Tab-separated table of C-alpha atoms in Angstrom:
chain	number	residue	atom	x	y	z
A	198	UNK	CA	42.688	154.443	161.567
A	199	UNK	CA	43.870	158.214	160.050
A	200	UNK	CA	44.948	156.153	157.017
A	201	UNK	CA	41.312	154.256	156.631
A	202	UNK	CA	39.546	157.336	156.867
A	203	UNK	CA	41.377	158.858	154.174
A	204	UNK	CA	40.994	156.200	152.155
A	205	UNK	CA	37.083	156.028	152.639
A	206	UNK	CA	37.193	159.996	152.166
A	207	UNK	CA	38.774	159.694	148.608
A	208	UNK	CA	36.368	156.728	147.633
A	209	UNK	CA	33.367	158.983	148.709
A	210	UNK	CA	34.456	161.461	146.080
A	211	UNK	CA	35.621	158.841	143.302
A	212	UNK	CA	31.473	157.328	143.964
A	213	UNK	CA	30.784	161.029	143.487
A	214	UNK	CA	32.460	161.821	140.315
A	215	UNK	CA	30.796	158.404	139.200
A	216	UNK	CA	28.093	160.066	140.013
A	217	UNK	CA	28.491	163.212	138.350
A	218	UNK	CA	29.348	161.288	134.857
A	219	UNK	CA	26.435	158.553	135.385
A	220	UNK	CA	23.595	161.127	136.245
A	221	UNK	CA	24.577	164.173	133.718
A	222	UNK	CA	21.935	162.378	131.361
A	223	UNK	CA	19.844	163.996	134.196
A	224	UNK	CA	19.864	166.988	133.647
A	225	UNK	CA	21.080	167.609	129.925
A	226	UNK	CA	19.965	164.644	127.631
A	227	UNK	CA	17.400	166.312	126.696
A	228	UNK	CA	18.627	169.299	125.679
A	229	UNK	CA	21.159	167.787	123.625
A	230	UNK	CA	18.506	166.156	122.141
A	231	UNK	CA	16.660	169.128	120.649
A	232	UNK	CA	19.595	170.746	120.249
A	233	UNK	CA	18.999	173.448	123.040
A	234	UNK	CA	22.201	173.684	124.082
A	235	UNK	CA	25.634	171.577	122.325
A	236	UNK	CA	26.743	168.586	124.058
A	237	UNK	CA	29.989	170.003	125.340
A	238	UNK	CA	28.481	173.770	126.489
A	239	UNK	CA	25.994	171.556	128.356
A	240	UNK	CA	27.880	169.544	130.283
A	241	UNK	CA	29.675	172.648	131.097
A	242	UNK	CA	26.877	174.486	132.057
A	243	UNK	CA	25.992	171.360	134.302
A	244	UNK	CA	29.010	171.054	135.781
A	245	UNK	CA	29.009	174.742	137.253
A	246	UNK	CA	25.499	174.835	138.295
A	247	UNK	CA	26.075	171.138	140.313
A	248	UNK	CA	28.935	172.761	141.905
A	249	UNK	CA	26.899	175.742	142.704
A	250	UNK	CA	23.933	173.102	144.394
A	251	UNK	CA	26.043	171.486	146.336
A	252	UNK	CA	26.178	174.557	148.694
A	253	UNK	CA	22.725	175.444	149.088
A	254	UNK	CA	21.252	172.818	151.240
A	255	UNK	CA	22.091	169.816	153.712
A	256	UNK	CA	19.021	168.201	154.620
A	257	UNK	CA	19.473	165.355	152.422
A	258	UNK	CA	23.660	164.561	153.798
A	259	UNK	CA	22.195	165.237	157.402
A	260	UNK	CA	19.557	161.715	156.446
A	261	UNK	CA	22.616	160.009	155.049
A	262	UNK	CA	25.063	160.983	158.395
A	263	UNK	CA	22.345	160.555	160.869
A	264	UNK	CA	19.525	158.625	159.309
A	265	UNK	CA	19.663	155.098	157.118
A	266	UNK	CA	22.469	153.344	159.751
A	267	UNK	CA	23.041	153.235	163.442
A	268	UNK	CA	26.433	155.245	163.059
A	269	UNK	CA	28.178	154.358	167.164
A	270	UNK	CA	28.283	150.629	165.329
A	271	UNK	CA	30.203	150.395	162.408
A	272	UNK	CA	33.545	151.876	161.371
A	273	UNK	CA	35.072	153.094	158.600
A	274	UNK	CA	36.157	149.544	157.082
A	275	UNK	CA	32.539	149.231	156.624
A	276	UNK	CA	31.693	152.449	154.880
A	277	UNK	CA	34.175	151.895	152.410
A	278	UNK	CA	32.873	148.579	151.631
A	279	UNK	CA	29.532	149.712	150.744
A	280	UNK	CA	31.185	152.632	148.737
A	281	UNK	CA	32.660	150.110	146.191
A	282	UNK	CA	29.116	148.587	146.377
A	283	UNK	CA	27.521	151.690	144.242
A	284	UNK	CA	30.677	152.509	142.505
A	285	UNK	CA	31.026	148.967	141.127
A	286	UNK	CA	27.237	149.490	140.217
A	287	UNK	CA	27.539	152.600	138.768
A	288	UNK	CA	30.194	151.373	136.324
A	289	UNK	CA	28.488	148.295	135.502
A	290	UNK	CA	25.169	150.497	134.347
A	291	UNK	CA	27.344	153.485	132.686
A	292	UNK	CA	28.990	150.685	130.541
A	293	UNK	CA	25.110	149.591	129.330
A	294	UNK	CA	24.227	152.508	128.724
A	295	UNK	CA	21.448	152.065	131.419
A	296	UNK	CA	20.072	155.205	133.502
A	297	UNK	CA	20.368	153.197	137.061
A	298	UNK	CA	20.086	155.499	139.711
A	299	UNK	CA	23.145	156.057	141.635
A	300	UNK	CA	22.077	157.249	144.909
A	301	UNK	CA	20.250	153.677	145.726
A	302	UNK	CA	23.748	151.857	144.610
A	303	UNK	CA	24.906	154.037	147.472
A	304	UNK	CA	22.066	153.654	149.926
A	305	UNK	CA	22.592	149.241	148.812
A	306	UNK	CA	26.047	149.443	149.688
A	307	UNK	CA	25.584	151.168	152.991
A	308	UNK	CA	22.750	148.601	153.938
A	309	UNK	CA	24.240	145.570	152.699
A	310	UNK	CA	28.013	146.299	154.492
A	311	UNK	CA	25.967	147.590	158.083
A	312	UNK	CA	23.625	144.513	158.106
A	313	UNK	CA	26.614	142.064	157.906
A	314	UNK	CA	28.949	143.590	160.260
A	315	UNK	CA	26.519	144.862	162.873
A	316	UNK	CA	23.165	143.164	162.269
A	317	UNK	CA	20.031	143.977	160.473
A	318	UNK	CA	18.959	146.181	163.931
A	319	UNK	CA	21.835	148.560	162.875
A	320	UNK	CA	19.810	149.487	159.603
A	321	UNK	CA	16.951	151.665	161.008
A	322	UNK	CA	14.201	150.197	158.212
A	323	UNK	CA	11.806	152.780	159.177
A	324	UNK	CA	13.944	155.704	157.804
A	325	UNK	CA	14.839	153.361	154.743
A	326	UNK	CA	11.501	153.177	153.743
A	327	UNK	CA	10.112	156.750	154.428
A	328	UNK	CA	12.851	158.799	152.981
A	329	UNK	CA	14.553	156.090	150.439
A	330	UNK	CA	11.781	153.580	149.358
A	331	UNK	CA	8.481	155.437	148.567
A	332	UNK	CA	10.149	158.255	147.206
A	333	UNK	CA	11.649	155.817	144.921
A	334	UNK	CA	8.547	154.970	143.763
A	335	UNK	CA	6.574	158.220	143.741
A	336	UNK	CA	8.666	160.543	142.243
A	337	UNK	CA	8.674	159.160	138.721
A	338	UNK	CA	5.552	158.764	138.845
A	339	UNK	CA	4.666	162.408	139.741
A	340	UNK	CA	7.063	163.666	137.381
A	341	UNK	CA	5.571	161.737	135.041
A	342	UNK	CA	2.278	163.009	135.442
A	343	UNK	CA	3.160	166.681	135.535
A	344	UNK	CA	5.465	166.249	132.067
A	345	UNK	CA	2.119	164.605	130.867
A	346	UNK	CA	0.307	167.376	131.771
A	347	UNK	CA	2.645	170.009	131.048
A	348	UNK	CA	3.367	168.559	127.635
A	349	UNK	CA	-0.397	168.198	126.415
A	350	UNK	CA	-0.653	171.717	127.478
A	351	UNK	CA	2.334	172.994	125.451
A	352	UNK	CA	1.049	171.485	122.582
A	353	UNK	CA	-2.189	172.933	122.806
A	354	UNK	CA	-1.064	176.780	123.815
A	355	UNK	CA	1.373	176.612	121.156
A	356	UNK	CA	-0.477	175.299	118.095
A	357	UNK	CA	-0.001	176.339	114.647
A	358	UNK	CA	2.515	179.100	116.687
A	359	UNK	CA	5.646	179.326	114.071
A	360	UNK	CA	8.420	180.419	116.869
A	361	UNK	CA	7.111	178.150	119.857
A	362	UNK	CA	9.804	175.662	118.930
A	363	UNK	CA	12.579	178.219	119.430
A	364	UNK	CA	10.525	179.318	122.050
A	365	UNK	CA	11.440	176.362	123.835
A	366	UNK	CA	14.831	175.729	122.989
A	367	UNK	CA	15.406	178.933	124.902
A	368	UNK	CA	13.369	177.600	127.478
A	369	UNK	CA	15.148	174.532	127.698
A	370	UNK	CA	18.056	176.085	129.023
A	371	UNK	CA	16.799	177.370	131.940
A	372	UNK	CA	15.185	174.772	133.011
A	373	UNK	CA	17.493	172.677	132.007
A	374	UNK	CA	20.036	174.906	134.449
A	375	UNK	CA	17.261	173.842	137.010
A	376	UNK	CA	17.783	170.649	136.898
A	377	UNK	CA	21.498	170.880	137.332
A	378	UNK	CA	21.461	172.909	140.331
A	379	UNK	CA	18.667	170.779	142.011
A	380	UNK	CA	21.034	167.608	140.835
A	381	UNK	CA	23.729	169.436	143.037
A	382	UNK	CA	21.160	169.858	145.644
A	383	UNK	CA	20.605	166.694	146.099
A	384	UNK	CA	23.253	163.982	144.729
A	385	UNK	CA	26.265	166.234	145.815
A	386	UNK	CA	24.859	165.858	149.510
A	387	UNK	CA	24.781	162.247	149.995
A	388	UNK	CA	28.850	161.911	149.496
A	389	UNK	CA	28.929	164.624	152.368
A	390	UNK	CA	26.547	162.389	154.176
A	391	UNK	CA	28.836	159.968	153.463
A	392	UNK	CA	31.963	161.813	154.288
A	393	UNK	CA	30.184	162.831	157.460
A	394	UNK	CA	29.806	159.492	158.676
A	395	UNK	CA	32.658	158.599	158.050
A	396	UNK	CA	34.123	161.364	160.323
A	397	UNK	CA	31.433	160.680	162.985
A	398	UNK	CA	32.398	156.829	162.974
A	399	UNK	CA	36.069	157.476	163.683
A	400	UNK	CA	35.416	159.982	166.378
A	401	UNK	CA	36.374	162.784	164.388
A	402	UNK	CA	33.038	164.409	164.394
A	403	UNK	CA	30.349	163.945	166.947
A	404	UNK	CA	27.389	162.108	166.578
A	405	UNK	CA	24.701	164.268	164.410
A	406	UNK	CA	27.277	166.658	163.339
A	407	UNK	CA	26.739	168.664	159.919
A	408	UNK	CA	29.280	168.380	156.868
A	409	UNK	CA	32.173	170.577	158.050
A	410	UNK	CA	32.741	173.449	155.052
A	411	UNK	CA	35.879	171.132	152.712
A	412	UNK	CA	33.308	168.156	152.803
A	413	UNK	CA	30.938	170.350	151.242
A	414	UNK	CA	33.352	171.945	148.791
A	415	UNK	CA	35.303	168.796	147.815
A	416	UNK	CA	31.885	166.838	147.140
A	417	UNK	CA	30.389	169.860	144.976
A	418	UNK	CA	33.715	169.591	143.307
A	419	UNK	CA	34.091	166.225	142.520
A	420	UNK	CA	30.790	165.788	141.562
A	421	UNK	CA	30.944	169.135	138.904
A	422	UNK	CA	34.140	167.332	137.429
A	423	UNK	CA	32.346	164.329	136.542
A	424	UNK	CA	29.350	166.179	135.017
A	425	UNK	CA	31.762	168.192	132.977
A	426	UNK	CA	33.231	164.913	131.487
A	427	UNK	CA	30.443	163.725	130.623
A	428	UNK	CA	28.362	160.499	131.077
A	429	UNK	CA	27.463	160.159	127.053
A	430	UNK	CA	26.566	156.770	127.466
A	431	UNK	CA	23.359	157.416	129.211
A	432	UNK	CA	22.737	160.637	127.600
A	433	UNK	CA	21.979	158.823	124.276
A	434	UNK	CA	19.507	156.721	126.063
A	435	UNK	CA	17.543	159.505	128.183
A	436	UNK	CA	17.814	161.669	124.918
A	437	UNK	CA	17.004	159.202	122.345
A	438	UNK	CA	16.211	156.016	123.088
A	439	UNK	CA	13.151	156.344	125.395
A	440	UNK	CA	11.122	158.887	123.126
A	441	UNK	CA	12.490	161.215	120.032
A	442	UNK	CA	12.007	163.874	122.138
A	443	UNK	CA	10.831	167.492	120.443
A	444	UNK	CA	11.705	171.284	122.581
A	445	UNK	CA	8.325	171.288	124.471
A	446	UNK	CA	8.665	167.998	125.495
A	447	UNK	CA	12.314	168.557	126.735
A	448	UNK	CA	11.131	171.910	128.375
A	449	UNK	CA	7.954	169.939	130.122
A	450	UNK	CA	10.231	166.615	131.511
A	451	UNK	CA	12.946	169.102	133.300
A	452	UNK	CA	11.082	171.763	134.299
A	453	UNK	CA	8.928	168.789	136.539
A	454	UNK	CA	12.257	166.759	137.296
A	455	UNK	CA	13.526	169.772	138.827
A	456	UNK	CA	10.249	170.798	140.760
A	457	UNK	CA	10.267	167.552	142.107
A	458	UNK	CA	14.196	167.052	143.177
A	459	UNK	CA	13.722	170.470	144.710
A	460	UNK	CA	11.260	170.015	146.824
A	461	UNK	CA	12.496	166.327	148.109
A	462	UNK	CA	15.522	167.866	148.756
A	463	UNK	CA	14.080	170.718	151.595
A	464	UNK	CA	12.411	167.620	152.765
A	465	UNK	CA	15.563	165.929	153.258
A	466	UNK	CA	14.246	162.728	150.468
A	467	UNK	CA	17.633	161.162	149.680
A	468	UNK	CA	15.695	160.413	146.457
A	469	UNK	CA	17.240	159.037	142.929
A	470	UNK	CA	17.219	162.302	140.409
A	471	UNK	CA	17.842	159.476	137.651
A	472	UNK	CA	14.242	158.251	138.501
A	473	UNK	CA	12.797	161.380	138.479
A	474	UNK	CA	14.015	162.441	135.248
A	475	UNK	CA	13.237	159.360	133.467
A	476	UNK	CA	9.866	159.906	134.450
A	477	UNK	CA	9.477	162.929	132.919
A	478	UNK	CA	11.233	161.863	129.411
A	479	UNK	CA	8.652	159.172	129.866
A	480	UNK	CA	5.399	161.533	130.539
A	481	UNK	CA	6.745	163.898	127.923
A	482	UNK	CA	5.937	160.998	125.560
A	483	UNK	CA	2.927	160.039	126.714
A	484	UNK	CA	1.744	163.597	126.742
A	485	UNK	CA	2.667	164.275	123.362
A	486	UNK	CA	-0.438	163.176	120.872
A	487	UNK	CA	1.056	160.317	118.891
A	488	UNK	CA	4.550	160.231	120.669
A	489	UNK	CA	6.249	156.751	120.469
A	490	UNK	CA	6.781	155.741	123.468
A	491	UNK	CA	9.807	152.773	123.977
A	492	UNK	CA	8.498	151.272	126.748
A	493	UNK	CA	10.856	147.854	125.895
A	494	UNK	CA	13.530	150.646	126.667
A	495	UNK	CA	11.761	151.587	129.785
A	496	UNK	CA	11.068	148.252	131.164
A	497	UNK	CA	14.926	147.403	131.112
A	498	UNK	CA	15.771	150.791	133.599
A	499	UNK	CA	12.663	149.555	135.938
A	500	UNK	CA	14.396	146.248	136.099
A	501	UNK	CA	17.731	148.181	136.773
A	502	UNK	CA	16.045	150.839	139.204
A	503	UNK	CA	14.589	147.296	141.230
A	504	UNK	CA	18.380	145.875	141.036
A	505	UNK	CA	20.305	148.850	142.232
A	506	UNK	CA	19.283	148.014	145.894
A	507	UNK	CA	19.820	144.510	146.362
A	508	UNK	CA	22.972	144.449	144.226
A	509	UNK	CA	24.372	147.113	145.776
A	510	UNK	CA	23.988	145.893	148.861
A	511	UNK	CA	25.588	142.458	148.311
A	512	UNK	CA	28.136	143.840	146.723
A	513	UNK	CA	28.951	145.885	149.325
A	514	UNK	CA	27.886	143.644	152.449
A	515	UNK	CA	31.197	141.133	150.442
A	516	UNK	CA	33.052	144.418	150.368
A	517	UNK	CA	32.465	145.212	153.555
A	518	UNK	CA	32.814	141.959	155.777
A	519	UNK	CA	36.368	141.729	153.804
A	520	UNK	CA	37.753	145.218	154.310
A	521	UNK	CA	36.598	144.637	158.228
A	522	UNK	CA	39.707	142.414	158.603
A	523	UNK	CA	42.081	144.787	158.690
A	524	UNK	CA	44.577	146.559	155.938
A	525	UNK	CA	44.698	143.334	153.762
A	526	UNK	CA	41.055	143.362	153.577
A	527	UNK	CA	40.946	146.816	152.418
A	528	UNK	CA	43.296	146.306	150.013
A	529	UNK	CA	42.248	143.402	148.908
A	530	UNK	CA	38.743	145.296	148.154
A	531	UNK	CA	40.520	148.509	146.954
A	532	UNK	CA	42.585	146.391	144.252
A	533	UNK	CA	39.154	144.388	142.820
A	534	UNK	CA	37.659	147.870	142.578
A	535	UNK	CA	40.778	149.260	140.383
A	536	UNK	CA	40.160	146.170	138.661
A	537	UNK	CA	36.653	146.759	138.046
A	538	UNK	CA	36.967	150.175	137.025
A	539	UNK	CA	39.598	149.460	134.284
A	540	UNK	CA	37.960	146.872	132.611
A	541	UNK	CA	34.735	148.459	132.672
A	542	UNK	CA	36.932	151.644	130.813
A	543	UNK	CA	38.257	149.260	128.281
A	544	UNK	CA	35.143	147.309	127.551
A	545	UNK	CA	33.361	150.988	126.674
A	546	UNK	CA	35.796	151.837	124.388
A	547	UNK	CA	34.915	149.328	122.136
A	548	UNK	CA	31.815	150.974	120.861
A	549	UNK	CA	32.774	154.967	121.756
A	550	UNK	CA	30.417	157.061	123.202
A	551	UNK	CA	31.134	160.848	123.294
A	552	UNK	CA	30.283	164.367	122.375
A	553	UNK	CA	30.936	163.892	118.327
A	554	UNK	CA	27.820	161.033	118.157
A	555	UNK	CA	26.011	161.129	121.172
């Protein structure tokens, strides 16, 4: 059992530094874009300030410990299995390129492996859908709205003003910097969840216990090293391919992204900060008088953002059943998710994305 729970432990934080590289588009595609900050200071930047986020709030790994599963009736076999759900995910979207939110592969993979080894009563729906599900579908849509807003209102303040694209630039970086530390607030805290549960489902922890001080330091850390690599893939998309976006518009999507992620994450909303901030690229659009919008772009990521769940989940409710056999099971699972991983690595260097084209 010691040896499982390691082994669950260290694929919480390899989910998390997918995490880190798969949602750094988050926070800093748009600043790339406008050329606030250089692609390599601003994963940098990120990096730090999701490190820094990571200790400044728990509400959110407190709903992932105590809150989406019945934790007294699973194990550790089956956390693991729904952790190479949403890492298997998270590759899969990285390598197209596609802004999929990484905190519902998670939340799929936990539902999926729970239902199948202990029964659809050991998912407590209600939770699911308050604090996973309409968030989900809210918070783009507010963001959106506010960028809207807050971009119209740019424009208009600002017009015929020769410095108010500098202006914003600077801008950008801070609220840019926002959006990092509310990323940290937020994503960093469901691998502690994770972690936690873990711990709590081995009897290491008791039930309802908070992430113990390294869980919190080792999933800011992981998390900060896979921002600071870099997830250029997706950056190009959020930065380019939804809307050519312009300083005010960058300034207007993260300054809402981050009001929002704050805000769900006192609430303890284990929401997707990839949703949120695609919502704002896309308001910053459609506030911007003329602004062309992609929406073939932005159909694809709704199909992915209604995907993530269900996928997930089978993914990890296969993963999970098999590692529940015993130490060929889990290796059996740990080996297809090496597997994965390297071919998804090889595949994406065929066409290179990185900090000299992104």
């Amino acid at each position: 059992m010691d040896v499982l729970v390691v082994v669950v432990v260290v694929t919480a934080l390899v989910f998390d530094f997918t995490n880190g590289f798969h949602d750094t588009a988050n926070a800093m595609a748009t600043s790339i874009a406008t050329g606030a900050l250089p692609p390599r200071v601003a994963v940098a930047v990120s990096a730090v300030l999701n490190l820094v986020g990571a200790f400044l709030s728990i509400e959110v790994a407190q709903t992932i410990s105590n809150g989406l599963v019945d934790e007294t009736r699973i194990g550790p076999a089956v956390v693991f299995g729904g952790l190479v759900g949403a890492v298997v995910w998270n590759l899969a979207t990285w390598l197209l390129g596609l802004p999929s939110s990484s905190s519902h592969a998670l939340f799929g993979g936990l539902i999926g492996a729970t239902w199948v080894a202990a029964g659809a009563d050991a998912v407590r729906f209600t939770a699911v859908v308050e604090k996973v599900l309409v968030p989900a579908v809210a918070s783009p849509l507010i963001a959106g709205l506010v960028a809207a807003i807050g971009t119209f209102i740019a424009y208009r303040l600002t017009r015929g003003a020769r410095t108010a694209t500098r202006g914003y630039r600077y801008g950008q970086i801070a609220s840019a910097s926002l959006v990092s530390l509310a990323h940290g607030t937020n994503d960093a805290q469901k691998t502690m969840g994770v972690i936690t549960l873990t711990l709590i489902t081995a009897g290491t922890l008791p039930a309802g216990a908070s992430p113990p001080l390294w869980v919190i330091l080792s999933a800011g850390t992981a998390i900060a090293l896979g921002t600071w690599l870099g997830g250029w893939r997706i950056i190009h998309t959020m930065g380019r391919r939804i809307t050519d976006v312009e300083p005010a518009q960058g300034f207007a999507a993260e300054t809402s992204a981050a009001a929002v992620i704050l805000t769900s994450s006192q609430l303890g909303f284990a929401l997707s900060t990839t949703h949120v901030c695609a919502g704002g690229v896309v308001g910053s659009g459609v506030g911007k008088r003329l602004a062309d919008v992609r929406w073939t772009v932005a159909g694809r990521m709704v199909v992915a953002w209604a995907l993530t769940l269900p996928a997930a989940a089978l993914v990890g409710a296969l993963a999970g059943e098999t590692a529940s056999t015993g130490t060929l099971g889990v290796l059996v699972v740990a080996v297809i998710g090496a597997v994965v991983g390297a071919a998804a690595w090889i595949l994406s260097r065929r066409n290179p994305v990185g900090a000299h084209n992104v």
